[in-house]
PDB file of C-alpha atoms and ligand atoms in Angstrom:
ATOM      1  CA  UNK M   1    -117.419 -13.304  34.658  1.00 92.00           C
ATOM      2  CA  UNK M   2    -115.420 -12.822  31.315  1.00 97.00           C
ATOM      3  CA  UNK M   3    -112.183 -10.593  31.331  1.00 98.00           C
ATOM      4  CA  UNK M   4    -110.364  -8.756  28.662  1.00 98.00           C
ATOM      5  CA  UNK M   5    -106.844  -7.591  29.474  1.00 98.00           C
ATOM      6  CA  UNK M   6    -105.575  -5.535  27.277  1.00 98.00           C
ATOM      7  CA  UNK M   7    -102.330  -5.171  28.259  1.00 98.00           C
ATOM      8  CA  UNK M   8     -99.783  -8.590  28.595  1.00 98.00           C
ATOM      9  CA  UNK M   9     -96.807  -9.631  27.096  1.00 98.00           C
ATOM     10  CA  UNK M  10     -97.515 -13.190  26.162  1.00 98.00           C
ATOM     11  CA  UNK M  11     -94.254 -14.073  24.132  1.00 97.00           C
ATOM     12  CA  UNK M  12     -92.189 -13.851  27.884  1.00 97.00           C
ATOM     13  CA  UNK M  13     -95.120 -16.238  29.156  1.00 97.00           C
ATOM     14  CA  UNK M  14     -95.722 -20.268  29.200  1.00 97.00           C
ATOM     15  CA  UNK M  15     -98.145 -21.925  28.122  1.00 96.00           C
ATOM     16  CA  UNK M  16     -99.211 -22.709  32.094  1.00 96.00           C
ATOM     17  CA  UNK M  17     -99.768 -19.077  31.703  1.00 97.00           C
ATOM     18  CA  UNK M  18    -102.165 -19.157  29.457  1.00 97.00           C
ATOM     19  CA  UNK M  19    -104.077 -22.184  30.793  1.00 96.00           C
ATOM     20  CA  UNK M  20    -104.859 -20.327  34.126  1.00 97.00           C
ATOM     21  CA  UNK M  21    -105.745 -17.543  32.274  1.00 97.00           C
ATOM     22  CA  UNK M  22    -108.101 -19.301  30.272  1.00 97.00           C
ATOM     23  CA  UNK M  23    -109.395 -21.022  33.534  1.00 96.00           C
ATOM     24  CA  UNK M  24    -109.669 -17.727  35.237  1.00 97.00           C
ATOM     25  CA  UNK M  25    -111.856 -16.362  32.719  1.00 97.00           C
ATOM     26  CA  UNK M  26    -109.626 -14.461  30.398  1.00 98.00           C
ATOM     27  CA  UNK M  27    -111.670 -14.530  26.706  1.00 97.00           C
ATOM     28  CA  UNK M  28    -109.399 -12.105  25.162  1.00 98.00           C
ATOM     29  CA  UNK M  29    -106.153 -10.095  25.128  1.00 98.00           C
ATOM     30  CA  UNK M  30    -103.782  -7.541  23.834  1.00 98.00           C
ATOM     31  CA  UNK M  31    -100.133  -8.158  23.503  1.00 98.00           C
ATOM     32  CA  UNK M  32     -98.376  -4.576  22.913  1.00 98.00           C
ATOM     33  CA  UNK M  33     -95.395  -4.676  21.004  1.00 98.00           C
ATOM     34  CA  UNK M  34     -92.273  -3.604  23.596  1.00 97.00           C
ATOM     35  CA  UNK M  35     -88.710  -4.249  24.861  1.00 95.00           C
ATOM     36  CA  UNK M  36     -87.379  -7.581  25.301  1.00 93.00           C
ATOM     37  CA  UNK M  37     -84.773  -6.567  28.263  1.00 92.00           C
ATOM     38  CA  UNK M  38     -81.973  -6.217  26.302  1.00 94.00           C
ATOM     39  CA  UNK M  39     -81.774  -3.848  22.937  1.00 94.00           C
ATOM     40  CA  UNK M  40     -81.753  -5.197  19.707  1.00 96.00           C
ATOM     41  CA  UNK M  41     -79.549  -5.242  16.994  1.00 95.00           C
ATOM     42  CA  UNK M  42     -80.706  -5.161  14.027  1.00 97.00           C
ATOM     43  CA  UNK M  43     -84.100  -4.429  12.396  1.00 98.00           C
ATOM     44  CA  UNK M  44     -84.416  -8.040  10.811  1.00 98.00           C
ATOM     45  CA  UNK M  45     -85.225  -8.757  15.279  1.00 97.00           C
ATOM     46  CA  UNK M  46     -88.232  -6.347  15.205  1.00 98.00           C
ATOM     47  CA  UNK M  47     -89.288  -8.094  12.079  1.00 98.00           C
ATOM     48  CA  UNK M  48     -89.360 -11.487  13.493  1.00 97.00           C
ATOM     49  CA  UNK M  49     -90.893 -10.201  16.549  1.00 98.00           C
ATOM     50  CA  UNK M  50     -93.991  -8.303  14.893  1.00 98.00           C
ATOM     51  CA  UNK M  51     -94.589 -11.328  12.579  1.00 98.00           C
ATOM     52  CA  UNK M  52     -94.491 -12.882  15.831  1.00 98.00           C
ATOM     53  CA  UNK M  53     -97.479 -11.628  17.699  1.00 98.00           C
ATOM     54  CA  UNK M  54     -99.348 -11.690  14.430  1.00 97.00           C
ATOM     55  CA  UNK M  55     -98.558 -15.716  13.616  1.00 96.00           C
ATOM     56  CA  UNK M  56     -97.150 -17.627  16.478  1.00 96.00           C
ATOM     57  CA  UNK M  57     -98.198 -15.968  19.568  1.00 97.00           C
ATOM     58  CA  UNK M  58    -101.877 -15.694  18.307  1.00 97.00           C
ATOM     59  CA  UNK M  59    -101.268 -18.947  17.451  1.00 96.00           C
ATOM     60  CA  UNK M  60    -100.558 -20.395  20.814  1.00 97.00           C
ATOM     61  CA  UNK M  61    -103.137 -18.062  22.812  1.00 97.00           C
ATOM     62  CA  UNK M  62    -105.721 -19.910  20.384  1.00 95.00           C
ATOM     63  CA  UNK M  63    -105.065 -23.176  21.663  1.00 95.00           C
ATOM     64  CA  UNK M  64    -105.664 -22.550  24.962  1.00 95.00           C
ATOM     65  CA  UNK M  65    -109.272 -20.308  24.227  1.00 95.00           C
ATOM     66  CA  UNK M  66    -108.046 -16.930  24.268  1.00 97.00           C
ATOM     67  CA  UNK M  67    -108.732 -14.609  21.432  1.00 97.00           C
ATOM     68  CA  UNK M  68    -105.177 -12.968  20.768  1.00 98.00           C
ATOM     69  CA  UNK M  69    -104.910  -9.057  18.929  1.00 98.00           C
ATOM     70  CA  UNK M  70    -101.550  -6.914  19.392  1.00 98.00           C
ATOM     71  CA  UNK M  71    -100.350  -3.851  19.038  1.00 98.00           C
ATOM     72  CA  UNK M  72     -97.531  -2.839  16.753  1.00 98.00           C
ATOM     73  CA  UNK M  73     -95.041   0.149  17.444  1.00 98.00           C
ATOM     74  CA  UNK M  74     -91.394   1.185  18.367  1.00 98.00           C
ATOM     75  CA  UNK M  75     -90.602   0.932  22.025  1.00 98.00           C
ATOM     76  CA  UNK M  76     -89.581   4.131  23.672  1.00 97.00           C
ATOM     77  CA  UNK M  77     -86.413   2.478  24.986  1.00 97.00           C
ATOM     78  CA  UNK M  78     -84.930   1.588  21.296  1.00 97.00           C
ATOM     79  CA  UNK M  79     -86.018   4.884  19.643  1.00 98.00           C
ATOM     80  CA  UNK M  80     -83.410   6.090  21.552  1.00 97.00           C
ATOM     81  CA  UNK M  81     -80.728   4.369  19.321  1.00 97.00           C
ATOM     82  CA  UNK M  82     -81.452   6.075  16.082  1.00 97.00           C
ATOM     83  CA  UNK M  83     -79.983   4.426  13.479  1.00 97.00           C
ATOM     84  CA  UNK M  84     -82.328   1.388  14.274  1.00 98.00           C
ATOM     85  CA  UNK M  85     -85.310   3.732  14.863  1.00 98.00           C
ATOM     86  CA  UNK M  86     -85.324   4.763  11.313  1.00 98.00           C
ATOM     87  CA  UNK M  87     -85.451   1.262   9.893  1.00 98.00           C
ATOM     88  CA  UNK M  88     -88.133   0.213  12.179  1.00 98.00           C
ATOM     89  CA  UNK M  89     -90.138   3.186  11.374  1.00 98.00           C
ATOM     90  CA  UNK M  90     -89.674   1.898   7.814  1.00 98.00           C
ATOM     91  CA  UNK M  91     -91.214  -1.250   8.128  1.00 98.00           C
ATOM     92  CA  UNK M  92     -94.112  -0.025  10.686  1.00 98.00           C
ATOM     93  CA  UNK M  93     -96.985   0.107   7.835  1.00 98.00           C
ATOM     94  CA  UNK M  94     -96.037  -3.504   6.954  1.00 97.00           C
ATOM     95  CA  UNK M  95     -97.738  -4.591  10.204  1.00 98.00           C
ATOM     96  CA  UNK M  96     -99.656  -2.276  11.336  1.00 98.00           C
ATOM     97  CA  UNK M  97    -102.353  -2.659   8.510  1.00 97.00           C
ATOM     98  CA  UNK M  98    -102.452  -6.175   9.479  1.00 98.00           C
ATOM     99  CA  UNK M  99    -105.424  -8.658  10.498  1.00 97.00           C
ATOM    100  CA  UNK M 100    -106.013  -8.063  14.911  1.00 97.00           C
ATOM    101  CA  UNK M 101    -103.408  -5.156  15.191  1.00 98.00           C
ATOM    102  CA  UNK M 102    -105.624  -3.203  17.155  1.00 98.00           C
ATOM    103  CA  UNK M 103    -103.607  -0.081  17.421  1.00 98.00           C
ATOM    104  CA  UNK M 104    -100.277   1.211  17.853  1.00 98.00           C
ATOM    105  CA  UNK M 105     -98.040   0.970  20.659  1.00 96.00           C
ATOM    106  CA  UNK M 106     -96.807   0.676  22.952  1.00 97.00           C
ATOM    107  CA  UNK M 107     -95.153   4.115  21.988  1.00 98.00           C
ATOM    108  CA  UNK M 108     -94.296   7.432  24.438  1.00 98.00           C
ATOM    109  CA  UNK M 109     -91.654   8.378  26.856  1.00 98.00           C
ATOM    110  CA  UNK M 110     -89.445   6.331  28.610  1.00 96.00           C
ATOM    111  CA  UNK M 111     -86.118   8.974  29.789  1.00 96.00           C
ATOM    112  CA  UNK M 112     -88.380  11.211  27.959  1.00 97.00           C
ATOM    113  CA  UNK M 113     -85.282  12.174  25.346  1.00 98.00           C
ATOM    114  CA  UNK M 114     -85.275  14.297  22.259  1.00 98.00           C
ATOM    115  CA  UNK M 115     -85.477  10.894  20.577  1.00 98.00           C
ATOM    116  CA  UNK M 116     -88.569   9.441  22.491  1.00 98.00           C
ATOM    117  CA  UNK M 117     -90.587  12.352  21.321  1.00 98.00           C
ATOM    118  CA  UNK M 118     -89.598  12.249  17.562  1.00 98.00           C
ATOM    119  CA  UNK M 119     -90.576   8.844  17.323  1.00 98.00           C
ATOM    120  CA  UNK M 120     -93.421   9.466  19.610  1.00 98.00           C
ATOM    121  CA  UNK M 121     -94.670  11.844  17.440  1.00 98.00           C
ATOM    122  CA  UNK M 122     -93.827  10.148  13.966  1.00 98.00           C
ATOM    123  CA  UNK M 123     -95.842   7.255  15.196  1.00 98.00           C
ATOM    124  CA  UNK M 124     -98.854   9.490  16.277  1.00 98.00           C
ATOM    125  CA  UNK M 125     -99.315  10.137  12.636  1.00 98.00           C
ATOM    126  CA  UNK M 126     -98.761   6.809  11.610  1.00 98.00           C
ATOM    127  CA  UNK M 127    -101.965   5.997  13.675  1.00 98.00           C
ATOM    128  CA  UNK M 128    -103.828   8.858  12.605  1.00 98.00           C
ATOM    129  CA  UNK M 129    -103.203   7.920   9.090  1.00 98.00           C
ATOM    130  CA  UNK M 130    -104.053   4.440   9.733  1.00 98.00           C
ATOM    131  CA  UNK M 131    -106.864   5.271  11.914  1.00 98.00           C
ATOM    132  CA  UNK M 132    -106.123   3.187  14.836  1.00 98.00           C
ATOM    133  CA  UNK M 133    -106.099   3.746  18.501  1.00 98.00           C
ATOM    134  CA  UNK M 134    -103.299   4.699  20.112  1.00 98.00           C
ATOM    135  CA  UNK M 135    -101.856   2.823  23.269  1.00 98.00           C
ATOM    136  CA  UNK M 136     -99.494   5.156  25.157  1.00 98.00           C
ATOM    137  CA  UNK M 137     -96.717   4.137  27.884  1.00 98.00           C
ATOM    138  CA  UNK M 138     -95.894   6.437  30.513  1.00 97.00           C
ATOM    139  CA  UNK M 139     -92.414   6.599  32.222  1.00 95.00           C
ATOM    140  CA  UNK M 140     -91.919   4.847  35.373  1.00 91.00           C
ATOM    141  CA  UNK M 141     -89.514   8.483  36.597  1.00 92.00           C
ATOM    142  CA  UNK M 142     -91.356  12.310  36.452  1.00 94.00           C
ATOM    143  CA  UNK M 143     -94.442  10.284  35.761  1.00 95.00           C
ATOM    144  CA  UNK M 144     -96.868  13.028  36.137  1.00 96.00           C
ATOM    145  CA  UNK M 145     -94.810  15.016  33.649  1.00 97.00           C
ATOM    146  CA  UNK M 146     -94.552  12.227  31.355  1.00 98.00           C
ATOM    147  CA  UNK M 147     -98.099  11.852  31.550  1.00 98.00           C
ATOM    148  CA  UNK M 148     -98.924  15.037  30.671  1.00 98.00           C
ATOM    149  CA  UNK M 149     -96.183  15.454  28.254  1.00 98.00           C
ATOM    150  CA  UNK M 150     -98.006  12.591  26.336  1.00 98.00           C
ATOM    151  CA  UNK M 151    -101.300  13.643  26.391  1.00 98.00           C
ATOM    152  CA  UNK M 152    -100.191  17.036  25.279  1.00 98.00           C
ATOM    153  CA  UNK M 153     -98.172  16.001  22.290  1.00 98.00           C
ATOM    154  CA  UNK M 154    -101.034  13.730  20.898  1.00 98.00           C
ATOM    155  CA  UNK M 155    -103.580  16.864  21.283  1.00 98.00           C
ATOM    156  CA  UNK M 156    -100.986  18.958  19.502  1.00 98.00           C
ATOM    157  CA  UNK M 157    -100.702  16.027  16.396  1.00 98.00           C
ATOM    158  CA  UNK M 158    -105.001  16.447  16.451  1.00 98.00           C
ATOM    159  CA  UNK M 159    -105.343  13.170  17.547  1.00 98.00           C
ATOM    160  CA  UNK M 160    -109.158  12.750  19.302  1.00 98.00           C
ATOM    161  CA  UNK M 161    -108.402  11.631  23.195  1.00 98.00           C
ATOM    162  CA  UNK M 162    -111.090   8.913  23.045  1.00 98.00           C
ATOM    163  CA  UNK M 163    -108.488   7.398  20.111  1.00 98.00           C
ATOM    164  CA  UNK M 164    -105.409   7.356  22.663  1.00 98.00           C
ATOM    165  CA  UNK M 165    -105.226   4.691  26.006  1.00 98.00           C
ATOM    166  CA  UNK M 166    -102.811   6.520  28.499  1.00 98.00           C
ATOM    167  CA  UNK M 167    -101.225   3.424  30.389  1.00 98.00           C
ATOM    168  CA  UNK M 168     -99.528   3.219  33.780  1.00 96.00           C
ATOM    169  CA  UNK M 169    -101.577   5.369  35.893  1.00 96.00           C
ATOM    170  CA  UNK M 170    -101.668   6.145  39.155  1.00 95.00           C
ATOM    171  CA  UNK M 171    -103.603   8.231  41.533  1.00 95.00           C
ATOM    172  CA  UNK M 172    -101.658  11.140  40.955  1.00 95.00           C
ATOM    173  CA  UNK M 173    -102.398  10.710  36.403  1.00 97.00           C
ATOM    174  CA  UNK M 174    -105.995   9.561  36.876  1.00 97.00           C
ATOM    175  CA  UNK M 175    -107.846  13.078  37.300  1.00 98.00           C
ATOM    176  CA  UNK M 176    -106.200  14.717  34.082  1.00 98.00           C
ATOM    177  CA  UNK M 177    -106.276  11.544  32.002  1.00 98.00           C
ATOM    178  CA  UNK M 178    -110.015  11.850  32.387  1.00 98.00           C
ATOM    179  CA  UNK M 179    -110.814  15.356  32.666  1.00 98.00           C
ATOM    180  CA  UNK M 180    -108.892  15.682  28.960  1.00 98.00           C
ATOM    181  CA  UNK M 181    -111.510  12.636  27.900  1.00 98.00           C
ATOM    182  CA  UNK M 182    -108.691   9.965  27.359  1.00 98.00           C
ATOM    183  CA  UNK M 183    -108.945   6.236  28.110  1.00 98.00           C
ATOM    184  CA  UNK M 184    -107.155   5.716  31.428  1.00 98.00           C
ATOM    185  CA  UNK M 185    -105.321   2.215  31.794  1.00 98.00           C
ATOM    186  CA  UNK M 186    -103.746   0.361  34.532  1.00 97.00           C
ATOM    187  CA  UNK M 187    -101.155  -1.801  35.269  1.00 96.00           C
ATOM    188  CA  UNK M 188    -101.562  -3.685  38.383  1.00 95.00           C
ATOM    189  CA  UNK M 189     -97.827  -5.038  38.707  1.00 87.00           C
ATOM    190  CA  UNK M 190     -96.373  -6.362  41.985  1.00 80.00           C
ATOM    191  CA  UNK M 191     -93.931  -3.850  43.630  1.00 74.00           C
ATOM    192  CA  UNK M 192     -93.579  -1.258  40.894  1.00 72.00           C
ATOM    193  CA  UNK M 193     -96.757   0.327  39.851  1.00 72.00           C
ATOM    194  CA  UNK M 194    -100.325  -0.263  41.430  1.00 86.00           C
ATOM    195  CA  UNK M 195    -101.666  -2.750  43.617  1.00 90.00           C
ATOM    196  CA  UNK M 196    -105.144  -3.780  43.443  1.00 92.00           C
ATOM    197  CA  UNK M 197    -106.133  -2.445  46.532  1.00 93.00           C
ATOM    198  CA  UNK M 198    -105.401   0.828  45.514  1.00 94.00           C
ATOM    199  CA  UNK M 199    -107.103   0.234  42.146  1.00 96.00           C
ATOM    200  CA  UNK M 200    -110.279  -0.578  44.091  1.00 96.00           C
ATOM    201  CA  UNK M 201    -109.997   2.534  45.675  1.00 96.00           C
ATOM    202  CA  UNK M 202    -109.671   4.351  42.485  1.00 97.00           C
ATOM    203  CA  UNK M 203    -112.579   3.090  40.529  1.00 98.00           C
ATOM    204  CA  UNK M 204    -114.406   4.010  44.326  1.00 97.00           C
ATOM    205  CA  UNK M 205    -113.375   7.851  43.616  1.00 97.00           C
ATOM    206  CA  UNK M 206    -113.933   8.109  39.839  1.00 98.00           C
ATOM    207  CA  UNK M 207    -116.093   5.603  38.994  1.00 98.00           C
ATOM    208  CA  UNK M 208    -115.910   3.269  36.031  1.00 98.00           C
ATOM    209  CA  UNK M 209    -116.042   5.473  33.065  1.00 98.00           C
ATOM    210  CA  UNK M 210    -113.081   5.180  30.583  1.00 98.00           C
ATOM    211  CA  UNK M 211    -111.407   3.422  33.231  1.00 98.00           C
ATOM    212  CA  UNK M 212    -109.523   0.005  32.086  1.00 98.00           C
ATOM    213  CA  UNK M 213    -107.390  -2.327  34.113  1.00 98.00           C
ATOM    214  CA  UNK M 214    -104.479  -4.577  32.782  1.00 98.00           C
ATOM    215  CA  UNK M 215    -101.687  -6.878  33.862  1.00 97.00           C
ATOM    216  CA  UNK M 216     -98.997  -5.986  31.762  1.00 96.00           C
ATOM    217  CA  UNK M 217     -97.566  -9.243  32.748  1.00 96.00           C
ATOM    218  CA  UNK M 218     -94.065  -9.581  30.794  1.00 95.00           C
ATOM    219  CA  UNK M 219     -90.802 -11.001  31.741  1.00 95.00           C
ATOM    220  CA  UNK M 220     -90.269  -9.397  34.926  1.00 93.00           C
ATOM    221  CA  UNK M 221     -91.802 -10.302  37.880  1.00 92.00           C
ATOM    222  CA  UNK M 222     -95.500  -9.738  37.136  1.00 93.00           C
ATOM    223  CA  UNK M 223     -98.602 -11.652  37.150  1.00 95.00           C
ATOM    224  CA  UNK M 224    -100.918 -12.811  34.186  1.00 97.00           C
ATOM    225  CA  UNK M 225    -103.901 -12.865  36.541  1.00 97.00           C
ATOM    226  CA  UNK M 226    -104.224  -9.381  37.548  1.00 96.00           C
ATOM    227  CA  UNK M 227    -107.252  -8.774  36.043  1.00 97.00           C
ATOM    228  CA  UNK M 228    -109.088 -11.684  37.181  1.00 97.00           C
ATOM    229  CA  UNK M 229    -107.339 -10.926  40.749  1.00 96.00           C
ATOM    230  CA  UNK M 230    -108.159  -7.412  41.218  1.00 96.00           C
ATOM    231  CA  UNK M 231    -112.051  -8.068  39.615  1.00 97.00           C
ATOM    232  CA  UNK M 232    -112.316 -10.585  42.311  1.00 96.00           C
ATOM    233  CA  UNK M 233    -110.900  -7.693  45.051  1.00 96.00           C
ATOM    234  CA  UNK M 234    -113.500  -5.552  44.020  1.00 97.00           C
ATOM    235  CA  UNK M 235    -116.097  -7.836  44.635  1.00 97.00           C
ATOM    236  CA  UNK M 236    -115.049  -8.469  48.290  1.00 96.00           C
ATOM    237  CA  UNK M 237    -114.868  -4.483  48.297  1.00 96.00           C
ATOM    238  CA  UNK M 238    -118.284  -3.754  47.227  1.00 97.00           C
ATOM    239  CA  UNK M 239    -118.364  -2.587  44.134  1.00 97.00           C
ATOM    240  CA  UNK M 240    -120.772  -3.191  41.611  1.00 98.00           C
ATOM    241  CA  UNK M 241    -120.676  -5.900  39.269  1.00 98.00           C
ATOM    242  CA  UNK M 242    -121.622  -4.059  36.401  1.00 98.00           C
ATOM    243  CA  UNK M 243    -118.487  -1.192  37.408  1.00 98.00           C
ATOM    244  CA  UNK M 244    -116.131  -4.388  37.220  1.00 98.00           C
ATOM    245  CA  UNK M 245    -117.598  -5.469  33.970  1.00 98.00           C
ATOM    246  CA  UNK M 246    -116.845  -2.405  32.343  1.00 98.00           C
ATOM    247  CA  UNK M 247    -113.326  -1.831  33.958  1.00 98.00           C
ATOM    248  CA  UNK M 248    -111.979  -5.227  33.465  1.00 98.00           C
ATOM    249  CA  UNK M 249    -113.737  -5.874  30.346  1.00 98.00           C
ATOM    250  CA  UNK M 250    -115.591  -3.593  28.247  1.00 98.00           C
ATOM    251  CA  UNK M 251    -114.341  -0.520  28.249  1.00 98.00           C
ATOM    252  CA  UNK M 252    -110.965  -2.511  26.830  1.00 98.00           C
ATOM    253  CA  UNK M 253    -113.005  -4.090  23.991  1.00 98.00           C
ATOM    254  CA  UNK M 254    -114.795  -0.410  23.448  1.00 98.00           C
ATOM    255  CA  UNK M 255    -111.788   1.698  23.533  1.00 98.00           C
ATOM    256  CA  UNK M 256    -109.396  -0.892  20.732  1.00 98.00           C
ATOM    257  CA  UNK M 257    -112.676  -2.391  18.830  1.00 98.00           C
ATOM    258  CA  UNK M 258    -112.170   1.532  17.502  1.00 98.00           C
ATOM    259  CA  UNK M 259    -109.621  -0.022  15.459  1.00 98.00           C
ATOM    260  CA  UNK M 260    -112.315  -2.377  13.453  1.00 98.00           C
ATOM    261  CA  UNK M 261    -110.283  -5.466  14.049  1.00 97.00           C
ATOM    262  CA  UNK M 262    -112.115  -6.310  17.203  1.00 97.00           C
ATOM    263  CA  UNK M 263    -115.559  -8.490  17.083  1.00 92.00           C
ATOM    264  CA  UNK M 264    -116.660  -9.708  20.459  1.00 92.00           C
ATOM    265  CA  UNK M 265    -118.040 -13.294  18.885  1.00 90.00           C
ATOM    266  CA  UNK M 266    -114.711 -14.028  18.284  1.00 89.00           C
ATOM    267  CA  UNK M 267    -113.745 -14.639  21.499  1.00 92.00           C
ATOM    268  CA  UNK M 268    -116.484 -17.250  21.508  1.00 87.00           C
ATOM    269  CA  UNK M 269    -115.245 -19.063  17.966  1.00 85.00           C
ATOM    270  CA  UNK M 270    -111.284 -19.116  19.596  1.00 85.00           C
ATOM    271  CA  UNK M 271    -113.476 -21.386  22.596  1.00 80.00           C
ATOM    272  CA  UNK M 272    -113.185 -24.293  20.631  1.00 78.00           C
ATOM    273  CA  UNK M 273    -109.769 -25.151  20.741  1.00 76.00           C
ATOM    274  CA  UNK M 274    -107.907 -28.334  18.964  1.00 77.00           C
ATOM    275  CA  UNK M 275    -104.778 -28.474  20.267  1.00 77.00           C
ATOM    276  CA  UNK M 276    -103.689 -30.985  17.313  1.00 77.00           C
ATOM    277  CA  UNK M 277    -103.762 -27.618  15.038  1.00 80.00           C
ATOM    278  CA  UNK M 278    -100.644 -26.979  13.805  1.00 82.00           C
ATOM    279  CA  UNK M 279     -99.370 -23.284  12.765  1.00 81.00           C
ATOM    280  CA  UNK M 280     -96.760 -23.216   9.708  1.00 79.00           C
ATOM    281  CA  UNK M 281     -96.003 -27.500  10.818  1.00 78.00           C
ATOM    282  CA  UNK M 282     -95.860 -26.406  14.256  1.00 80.00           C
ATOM    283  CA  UNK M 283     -97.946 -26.948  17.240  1.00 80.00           C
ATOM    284  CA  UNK M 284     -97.510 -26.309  21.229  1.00 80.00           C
ATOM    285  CA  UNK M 285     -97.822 -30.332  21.698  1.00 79.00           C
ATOM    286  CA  UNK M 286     -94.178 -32.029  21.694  1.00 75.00           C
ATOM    287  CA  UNK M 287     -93.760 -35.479  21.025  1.00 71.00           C
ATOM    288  CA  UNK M 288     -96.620 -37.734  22.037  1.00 67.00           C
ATOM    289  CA  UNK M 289     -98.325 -35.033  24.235  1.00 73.00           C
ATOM    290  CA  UNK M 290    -101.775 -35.633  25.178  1.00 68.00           C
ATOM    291  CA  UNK M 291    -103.393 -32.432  24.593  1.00 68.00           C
ATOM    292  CA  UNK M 292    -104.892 -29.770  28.070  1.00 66.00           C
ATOM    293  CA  UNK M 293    -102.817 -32.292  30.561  1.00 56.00           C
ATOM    294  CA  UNK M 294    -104.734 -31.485  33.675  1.00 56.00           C
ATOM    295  CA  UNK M 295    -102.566 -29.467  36.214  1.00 57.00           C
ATOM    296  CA  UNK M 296    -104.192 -30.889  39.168  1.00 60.00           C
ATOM    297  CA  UNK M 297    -103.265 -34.568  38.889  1.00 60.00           C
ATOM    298  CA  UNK M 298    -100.538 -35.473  41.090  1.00 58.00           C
ATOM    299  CA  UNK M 299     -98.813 -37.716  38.327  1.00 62.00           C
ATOM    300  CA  UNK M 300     -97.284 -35.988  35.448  1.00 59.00           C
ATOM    301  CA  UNK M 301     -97.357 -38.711  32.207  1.00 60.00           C
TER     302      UNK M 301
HETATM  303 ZN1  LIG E 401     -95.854  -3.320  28.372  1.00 79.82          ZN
END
């Protein structure tokens, strides 16, 4: 089986990461642009960062197989310091028209401030007027008002539901998500939001449709292999293969290939990786490295 997860903050990863992601089956990925744990001070940050998952990061995810697209937005967290907001909002349409930014986000509530939702909204008609799909975060606290806060706010800017990805759901999100005809992501994150057992159950009660499933792996403790994981749990759990085709791959690719940056024989082209590439000089080997060192040898040379 091939995965898509469309959700994973590769810049916080290593390049082990990626290898067992590539090994797991992982063909392609989205890296949404967010918080790095502590704010920011300056807008020249968010410009390094953006150019980031456009160059570098896609970059390294090449070299190990893995076809690389991001989205590009203001993090709810930092639109709460104004100032900065307004100069990042500035330099949004530099990126966002770029080559594999697949939408914007991820953008929505985090406190859910006066702040979050004029940013929020400024950014909903950023992707209406740059026709991409939207990829929505939902607060961890009052989710289920958050949630339908969200969804409410992008109806009211006219944006069509089958445009936005509502992330962070949970059994108590799912059923409105759908019933309003948005795309209904994810996270399966250790501790804090869903475990896959739960996510098996959900698929169980409202079948596959619209239904995506991500990792949102990032610097916390998280893991780059949820997808792969919890397609694997579903198996065990009987469900079918063509329901975990479409949740951990497909419906991904069908919901953000809306932003015409997305062509599935890509992900085949990335396959053949040189590691002796180089990006701007650089490459991921260091001095003398042999390139894909196998991880199971017991010597390290
Ligand atoms: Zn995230």
């Amino acid at each position: 089986m091939v995965f898509f997860d469309p959700h994973v903050h590769m810049t916080s990863r290593t390049t082990d990461d990626y290898q067992a992601m590539a090994d797991a089956g992982i063909v392609a990925l989205i890296e949404p642009a967010f918080w790095l744990g502590q704010p920011r001070t300056g807008v020249a940050t968010f410009k390094d960062y953006f150019a980031s998952l456009v160059g570098w990061e896609r970059f390294r995810s090449s070299q190990f197989g893995i076809k690389h697209y991001c989205t590009i937005g203001l993090n709810s967290r930092e639109a709460n310091n104004e100032a900065l907001a307004e100069q990042v909002m500035e330099i949004l349409p530099l990126y966002v028209y770029k080559e594999g930014v697949v939408g914007v986000g991820e953008i929505g509530f985090d406190d859910q401030t006066p702040a979050e939702e004029k940013y929020y909204r400024a950014q909903l008609e950023l992707a209406k007027e740059a026709g991409l799909p939207v990829q929505v975060h939902t607060p961890h606290r009052d989710k289920k008002q958050g949630t339908e806060r969200s969804m409410a706010i992008a109806l009211e800017h006219g944006l069509d539901p089958g445009m936005v990805i509502i992330d962070h759901n949970n059994e108590e999100t799912v059923h409105s998500v759908l019933d309003q005809g948005f795309w209904a992501a994810f996270t399966i994150y250790p501790f804090t939001k869903m475990g896959n057992e739960r996510m098996v159950e959900v698929v169980r009660e409202y079948g596959p449709e619209r239904i995506m499933v991500n990792s949102a792996a990032d610097w916390g403790i998280s893991d780059p292999l949820a997808v792969p994981k919890t397609a694997a749990l579903m198996k065990m759990k009987g469900i079918s293969d063509e329901a975990i085709r479409l949740v951990t791959y497909q419906n991904a690719l069908d919901a953000f290939a809306q932003s015409g940056q997305i062509t599935e024989s890509d992900f085949e082209a990335v396959k053949n990786i040189d590691q002796s590439l180089k990006f701007n000089g650089n490459t991921i080997l260091r001095g003398g490295q042999q390139p894909r060192i196998d991880k199971d040898s017991i010597f390290i040379r």
